[in-house]
Short mmCIF file of C-alpha atoms and ligand atoms in Angstrom, two decimals:
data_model
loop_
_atom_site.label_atom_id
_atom_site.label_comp_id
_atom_site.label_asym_id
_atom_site.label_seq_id
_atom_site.Cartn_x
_atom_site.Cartn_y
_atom_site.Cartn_z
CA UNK A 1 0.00 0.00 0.00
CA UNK A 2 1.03 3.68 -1.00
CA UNK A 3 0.24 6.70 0.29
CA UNK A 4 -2.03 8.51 -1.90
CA UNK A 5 -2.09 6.09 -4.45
CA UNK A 6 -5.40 5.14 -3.32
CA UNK A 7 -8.91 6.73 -4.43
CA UNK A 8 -10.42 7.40 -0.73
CA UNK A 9 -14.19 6.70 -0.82
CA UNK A 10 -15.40 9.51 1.08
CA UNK A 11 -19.29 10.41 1.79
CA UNK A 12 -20.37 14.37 0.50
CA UNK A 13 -18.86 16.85 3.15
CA UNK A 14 -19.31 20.24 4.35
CA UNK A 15 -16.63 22.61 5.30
CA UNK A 16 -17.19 23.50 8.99
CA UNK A 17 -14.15 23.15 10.39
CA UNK A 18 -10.76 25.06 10.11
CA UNK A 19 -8.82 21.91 8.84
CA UNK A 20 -5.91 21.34 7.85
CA UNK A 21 -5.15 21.45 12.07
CA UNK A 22 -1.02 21.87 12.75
CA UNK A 23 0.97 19.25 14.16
CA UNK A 24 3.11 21.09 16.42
CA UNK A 25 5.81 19.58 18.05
CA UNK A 26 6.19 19.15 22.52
CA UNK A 27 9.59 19.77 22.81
CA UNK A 28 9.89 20.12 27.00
CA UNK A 29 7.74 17.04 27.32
CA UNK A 30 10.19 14.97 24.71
CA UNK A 31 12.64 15.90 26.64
CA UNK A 32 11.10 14.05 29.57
CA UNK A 33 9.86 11.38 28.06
CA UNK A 34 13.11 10.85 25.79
CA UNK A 35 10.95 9.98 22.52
CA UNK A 36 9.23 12.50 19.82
CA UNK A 37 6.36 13.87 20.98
CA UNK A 38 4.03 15.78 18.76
CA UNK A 39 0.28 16.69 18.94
CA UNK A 40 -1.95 17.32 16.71
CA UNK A 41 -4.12 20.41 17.36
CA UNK A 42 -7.52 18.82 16.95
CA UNK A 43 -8.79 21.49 19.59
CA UNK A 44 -8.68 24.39 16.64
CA UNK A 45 -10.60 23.20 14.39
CA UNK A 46 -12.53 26.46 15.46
CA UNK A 47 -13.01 28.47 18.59
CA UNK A 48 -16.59 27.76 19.66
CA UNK A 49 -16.64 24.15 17.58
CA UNK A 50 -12.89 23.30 19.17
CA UNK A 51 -12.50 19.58 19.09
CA UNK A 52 -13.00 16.18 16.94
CA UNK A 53 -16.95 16.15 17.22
CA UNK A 54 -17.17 18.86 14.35
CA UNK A 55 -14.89 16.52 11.87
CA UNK A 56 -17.36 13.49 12.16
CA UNK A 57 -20.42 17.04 11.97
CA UNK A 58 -18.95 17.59 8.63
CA UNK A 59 -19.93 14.47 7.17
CA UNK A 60 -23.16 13.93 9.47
CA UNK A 61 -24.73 17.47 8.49
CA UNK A 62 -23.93 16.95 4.62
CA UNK A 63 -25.89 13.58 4.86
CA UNK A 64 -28.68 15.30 7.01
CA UNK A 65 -28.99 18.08 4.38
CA UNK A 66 -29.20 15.47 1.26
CA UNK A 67 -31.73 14.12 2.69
CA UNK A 68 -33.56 17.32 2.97
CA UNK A 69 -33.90 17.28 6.86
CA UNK A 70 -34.58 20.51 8.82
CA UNK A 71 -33.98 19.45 12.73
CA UNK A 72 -30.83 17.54 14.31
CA UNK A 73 -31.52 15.71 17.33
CA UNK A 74 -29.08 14.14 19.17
CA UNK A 75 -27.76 13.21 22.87
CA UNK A 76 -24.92 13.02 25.13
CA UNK A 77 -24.08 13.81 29.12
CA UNK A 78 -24.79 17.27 30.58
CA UNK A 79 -21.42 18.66 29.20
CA UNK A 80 -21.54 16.77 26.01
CA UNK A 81 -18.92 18.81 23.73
CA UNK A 82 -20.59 16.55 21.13
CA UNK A 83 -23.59 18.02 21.53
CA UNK A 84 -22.59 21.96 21.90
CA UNK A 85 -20.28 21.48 18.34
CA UNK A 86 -23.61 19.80 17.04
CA UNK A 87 -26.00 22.88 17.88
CA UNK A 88 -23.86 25.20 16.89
CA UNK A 89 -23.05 23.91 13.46
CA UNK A 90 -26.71 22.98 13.55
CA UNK A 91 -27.79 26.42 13.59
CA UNK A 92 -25.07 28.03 11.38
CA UNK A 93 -26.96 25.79 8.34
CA UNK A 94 -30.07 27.35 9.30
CA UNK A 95 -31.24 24.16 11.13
CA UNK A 96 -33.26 23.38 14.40
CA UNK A 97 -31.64 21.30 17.22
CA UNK A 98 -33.30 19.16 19.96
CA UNK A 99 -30.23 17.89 22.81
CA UNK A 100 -31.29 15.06 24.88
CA UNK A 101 -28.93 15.36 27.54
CA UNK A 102 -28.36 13.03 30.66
CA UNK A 103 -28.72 14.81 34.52
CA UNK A 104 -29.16 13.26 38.05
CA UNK A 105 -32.93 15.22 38.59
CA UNK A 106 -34.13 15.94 35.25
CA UNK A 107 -36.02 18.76 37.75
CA UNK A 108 -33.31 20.07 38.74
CA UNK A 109 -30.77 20.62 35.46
CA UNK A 110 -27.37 21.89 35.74
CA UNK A 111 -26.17 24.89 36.20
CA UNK A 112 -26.01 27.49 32.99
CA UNK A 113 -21.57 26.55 32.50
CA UNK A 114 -19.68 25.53 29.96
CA UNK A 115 -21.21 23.94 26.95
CA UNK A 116 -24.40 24.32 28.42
CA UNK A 117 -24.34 28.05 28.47
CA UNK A 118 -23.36 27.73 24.51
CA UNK A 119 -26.10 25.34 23.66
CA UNK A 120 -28.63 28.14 25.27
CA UNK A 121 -26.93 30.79 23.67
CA UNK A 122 -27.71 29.33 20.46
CA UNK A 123 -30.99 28.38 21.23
CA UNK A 124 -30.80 24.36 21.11
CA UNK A 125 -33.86 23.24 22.63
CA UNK A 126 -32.88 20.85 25.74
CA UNK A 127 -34.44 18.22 27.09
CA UNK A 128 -33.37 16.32 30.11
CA UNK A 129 -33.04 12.92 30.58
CA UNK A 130 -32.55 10.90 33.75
CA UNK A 131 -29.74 8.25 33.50
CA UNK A 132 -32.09 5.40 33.19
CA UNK A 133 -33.83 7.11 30.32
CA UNK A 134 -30.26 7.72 28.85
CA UNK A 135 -29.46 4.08 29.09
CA UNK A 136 -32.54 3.39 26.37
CA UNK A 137 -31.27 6.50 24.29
CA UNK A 138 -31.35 4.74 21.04
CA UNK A 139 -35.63 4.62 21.76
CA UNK A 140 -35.70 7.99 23.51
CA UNK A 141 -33.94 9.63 19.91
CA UNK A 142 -36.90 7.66 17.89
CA UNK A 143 -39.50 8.57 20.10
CA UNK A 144 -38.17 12.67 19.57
CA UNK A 145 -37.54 11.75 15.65
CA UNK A 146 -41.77 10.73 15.61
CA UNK A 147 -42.42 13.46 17.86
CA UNK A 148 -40.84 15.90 14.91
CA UNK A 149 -42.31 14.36 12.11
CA UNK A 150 -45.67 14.63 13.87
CA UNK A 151 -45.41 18.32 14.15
CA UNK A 152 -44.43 18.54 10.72
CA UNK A 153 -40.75 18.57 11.00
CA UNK A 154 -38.11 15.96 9.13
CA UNK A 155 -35.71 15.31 11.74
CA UNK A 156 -31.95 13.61 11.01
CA UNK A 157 -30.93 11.70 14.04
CA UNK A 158 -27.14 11.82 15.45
CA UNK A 159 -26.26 9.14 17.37
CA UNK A 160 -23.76 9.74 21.05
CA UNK A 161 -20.56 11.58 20.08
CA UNK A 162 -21.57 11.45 16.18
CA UNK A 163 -19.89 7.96 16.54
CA UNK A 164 -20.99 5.34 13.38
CA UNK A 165 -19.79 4.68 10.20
CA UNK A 166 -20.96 8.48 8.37
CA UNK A 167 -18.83 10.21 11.79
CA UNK A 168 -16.30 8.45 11.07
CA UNK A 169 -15.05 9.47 8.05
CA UNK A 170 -13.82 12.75 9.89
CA UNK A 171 -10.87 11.10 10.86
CA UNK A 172 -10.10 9.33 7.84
CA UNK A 173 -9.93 12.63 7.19
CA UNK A 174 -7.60 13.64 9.83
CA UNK A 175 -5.32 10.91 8.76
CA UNK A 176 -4.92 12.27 5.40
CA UNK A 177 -4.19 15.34 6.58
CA UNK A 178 -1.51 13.39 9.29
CA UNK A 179 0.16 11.84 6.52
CA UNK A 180 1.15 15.13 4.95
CA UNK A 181 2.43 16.68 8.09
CA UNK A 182 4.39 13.79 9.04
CA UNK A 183 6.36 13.41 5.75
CA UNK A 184 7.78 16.67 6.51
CA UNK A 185 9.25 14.90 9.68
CA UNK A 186 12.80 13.41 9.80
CA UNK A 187 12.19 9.99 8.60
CA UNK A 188 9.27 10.95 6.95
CA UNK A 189 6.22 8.51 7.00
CA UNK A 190 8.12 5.21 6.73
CA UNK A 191 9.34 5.61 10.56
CA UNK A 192 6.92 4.02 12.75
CA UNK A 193 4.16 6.51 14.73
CA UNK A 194 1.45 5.59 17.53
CA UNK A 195 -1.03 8.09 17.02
CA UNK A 196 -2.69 8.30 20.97
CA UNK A 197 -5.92 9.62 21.82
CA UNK A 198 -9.24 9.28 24.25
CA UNK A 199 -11.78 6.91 23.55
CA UNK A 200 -15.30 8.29 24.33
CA UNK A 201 -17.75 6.83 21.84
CA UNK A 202 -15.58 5.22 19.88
CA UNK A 203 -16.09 7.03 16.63
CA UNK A 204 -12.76 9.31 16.35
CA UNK A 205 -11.28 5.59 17.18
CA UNK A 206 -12.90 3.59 14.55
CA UNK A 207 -11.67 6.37 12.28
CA UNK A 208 -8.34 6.54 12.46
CA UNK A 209 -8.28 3.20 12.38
CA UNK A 210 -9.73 2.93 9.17
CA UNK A 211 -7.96 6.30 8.03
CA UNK A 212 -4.10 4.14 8.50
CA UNK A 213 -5.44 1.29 6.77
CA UNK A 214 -6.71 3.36 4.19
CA UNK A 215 -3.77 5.40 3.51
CA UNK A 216 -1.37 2.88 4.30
CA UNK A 217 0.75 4.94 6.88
CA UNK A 218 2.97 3.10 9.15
CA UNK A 219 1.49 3.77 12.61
CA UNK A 220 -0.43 2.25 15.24
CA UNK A 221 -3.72 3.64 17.07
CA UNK A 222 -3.82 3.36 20.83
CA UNK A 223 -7.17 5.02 22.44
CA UNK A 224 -7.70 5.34 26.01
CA UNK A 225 -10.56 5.02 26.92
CA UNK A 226 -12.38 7.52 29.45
CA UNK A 227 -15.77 5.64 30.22
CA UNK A 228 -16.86 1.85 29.96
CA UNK A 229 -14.10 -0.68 29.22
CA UNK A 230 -11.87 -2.28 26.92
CA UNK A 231 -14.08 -5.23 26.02
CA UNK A 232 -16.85 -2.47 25.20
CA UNK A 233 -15.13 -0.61 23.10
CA UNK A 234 -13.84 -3.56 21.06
CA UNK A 235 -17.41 -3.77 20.30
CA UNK A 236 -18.44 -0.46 19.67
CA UNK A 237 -15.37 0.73 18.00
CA UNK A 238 -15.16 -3.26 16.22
CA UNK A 239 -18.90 -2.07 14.71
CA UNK A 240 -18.47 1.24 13.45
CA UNK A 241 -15.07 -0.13 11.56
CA UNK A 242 -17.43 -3.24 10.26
CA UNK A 243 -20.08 -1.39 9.34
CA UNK A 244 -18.39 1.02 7.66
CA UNK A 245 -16.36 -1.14 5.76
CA UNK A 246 -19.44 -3.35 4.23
CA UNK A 247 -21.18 0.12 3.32
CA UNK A 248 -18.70 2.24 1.68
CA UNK A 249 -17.29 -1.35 0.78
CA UNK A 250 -13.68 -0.69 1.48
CA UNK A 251 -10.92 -3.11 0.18
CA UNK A 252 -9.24 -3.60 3.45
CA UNK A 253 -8.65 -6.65 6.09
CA UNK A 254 -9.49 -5.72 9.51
CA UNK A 255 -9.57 -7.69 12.69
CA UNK A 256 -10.85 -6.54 16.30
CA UNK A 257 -8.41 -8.14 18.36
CA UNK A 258 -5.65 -7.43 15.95
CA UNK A 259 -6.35 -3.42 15.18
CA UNK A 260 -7.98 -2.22 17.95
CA UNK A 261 -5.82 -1.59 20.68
CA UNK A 262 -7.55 0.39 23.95
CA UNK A 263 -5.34 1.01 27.07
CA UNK A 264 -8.01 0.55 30.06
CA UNK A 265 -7.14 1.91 33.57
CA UNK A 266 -7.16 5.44 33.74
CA UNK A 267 -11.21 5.89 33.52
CA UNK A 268 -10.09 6.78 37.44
CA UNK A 269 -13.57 7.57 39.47
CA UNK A 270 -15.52 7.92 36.48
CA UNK A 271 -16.64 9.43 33.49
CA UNK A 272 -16.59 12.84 33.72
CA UNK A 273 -14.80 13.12 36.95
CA UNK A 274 -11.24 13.91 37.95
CA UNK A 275 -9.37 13.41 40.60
CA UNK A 276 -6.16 15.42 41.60
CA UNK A 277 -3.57 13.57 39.68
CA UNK A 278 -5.12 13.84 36.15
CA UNK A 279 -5.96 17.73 37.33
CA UNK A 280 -2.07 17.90 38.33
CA UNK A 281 -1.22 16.58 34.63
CA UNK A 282 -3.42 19.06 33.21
CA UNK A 283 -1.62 21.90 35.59
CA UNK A 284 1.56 20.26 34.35
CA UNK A 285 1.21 20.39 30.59
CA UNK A 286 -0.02 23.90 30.91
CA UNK A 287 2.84 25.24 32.15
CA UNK A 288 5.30 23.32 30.54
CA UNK A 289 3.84 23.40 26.86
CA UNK A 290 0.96 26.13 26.95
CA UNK A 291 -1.73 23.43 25.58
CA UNK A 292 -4.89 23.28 28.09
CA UNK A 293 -5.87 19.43 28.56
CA UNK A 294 -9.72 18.91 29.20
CA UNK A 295 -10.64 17.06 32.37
CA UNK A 296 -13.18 14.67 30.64
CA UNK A 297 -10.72 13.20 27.75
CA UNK A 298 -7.84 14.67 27.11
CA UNK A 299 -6.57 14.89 30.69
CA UNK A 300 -7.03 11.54 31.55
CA UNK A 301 -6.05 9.93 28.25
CA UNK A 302 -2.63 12.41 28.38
CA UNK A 303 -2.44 11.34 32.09
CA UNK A 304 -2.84 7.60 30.87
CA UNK A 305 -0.22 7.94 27.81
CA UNK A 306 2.42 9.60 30.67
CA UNK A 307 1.74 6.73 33.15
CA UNK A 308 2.69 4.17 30.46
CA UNK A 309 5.55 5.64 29.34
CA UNK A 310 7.03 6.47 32.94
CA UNK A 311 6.79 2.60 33.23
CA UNK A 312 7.85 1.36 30.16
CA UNK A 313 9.26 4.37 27.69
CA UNK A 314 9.72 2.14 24.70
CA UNK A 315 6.20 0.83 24.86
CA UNK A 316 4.52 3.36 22.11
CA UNK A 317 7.96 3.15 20.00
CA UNK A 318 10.10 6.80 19.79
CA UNK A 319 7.56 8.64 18.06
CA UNK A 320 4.06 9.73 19.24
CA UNK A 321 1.34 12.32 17.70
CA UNK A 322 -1.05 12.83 20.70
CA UNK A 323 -4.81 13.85 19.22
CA UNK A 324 -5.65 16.65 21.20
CA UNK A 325 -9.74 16.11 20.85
CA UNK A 326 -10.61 19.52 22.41
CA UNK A 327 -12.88 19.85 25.35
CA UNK A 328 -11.78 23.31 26.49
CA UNK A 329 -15.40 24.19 27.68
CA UNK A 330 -15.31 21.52 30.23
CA UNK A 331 -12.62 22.87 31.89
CA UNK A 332 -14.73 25.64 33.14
CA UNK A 333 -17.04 23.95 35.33
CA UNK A 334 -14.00 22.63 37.08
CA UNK A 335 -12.60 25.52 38.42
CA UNK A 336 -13.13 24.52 42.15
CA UNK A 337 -11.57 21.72 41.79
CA UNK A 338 -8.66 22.99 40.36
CA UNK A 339 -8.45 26.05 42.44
CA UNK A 340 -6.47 24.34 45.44
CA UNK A 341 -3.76 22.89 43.11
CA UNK A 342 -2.77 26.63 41.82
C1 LIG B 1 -16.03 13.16 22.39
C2 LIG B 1 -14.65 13.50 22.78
C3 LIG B 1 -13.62 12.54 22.73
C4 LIG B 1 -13.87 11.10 22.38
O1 LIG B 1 -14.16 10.89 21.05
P1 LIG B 1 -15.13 9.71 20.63
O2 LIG B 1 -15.16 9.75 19.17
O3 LIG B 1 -16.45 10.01 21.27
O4 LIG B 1 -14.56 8.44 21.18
C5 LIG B 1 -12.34 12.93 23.04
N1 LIG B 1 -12.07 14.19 23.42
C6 LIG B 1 -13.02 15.14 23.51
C7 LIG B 1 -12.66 16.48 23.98
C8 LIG B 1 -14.35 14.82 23.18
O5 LIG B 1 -15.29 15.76 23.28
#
């Protein structure tokens, strides 16, 4: 296989995001670590859409618009970043936007922060779900698609995090664009990379999975996950790579326990929480390299990708590109938290 020499398959796309991103290199922290680190600045792919959820939007909204829908309706927890980049986008293309978002007491919603104070702003229409509601999401996003169509509306449903085979594609995308930056690197892209990143919903996974195999680069994906656990995600993320691969019929051999590779143990106390050592890494990488971590994913999967290495430097090989997935907005609601480690 040769880079480029390949026809890529990809779905209709619109251009929401500011892509190419830069690979930029973290020259203090490859001094630590002894290896090449670089990381590749998926959190500007725009200022209020920062992060990978607009990549997989692209792709999502172009298919919602060919098929002539006028609402998005989708779901995620209270501080879904998935769900702010969707509403957002959403109402740039002139669309309406129902959130089904997951909360303790649906009575009681959470406070006006972070992504939720940009999913008001833009006038998403919320509505909350308890956590045993979320847990039948896939019926609660039918019963709002019927609820739309009733009133006269043609709703496009988005699955969690934009992760299935159409999301996907985003990072295909990102791969391509990799692939470039990394040929200007000494050894180009023969020398051997492990492209590192958080595992949420599996669908930025499943894509660069598919986007190595498809371009033929030399590197290995390792996702850590930040919710659930490995065996889960070798069935979500093993899905999303099957299913895309019998749609858009892609000439490539791929194998679950073979390609998918998801370092478990750093999910710490739970999704959405941390505790004071990934907050510490955050405060760490802040100073030391100016580039602000998120405490849902990128914190912990940064945290997890340091913890490795401090035991076993050689184990991701001597050169890593860390996806930095974005999440910004999430610090926010944080700040107490943080506040007693400044
Ligand atoms: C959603 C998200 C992820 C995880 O991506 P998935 O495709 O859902 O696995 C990682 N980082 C950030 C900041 C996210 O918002």
């Amino acid at each position: 296989m040769n880079t480029g020499k390949r026809e890529i398959p990809y779905p209709v796309r619109l251009n929401l995001s500011r892509t190419p991103t830069p690979l930029e290199s973290l020259s203090r922290l490859s001094g630590k670590f002894g290896i090449d680190m670089h990381v590749k600045r998926d959190d500007l792919t725009g200022a209020d859409l920062t992060g990978n959820k607009i990549r997989k939007l692209e792709f999502l909204l172009a298919d919602a618009l060919a098929n002539g829908c006028d609402t998005v309706i989708t779901c995620g927890a209270a501080q879904s970043n998935h769900a702010r980049a969707t509403a957002i986008a959403a109402v740039r293309l002139g669309l309406g936007v129902r959130l089904l978002l997951r909360t303790r007491d649906p009575e009681n919603p959470p406070p006006l922060e972070g992504n939720i104070l940009l999913d008001r702003l833009v006038g998403a229409e919320i509505v909350w779900l308890t956590f045993e509601e979320y847990g039948r999401r896939a019926e609660m996003l039918a019963a709002a698609a019927d609820s739309l169509r009733n009133s006269g509306k043609i709703p496009y449903v988005i699955p969690e995090g934009g992760s299935n085979a159409m999301g996907a594609w985003g990072y295909v995308r990102a791969v391509e664009e990799l692939a470039f930056e990394l040929a200007t690197l000494p050894g180009a892209q023969e020398h051997p990379t492990t492209i590192i990143h958080a595992t949420g919903s599996g669908g930025t996974t499943a894509g660069l999975i598919l986007g190595v195999k498809l371009l033929g680069l030399n590197a290995r994906v390792v996702g850590i996950n930040v919710c659930n656990d490995r065996d889960y995600f070798l069935g979500v993320v093993g899905d999303i790579c099957q299913t895309a691969i019998d749609t858009y019929q892609l000439d490539l051999s791929f194998s679950r326990e073979r390609d998918i590779e998801i370092v478990d143990g750093y999910v710490g106390s739970g999704y959405g929480k941390a505790g004071p050592k990934e907050l510490s890494l955050i405060l760490e990488v802040a100073r030391s390299e100016g580039i602000l971590l998120d405490p849902v994913y990128t914190g912990k999967a940064f945290y997890g990708m340091s913890q490795e290495l401090q035991r076993n430097p050689e184990v991701f090989g001597d050169r890593i590109v860390f996806v930095h997935t974005g999440g910004l907005f999430g610090l926010f609601p944080m700040a107490d938290q943080i506040a007693p480690l400044l």
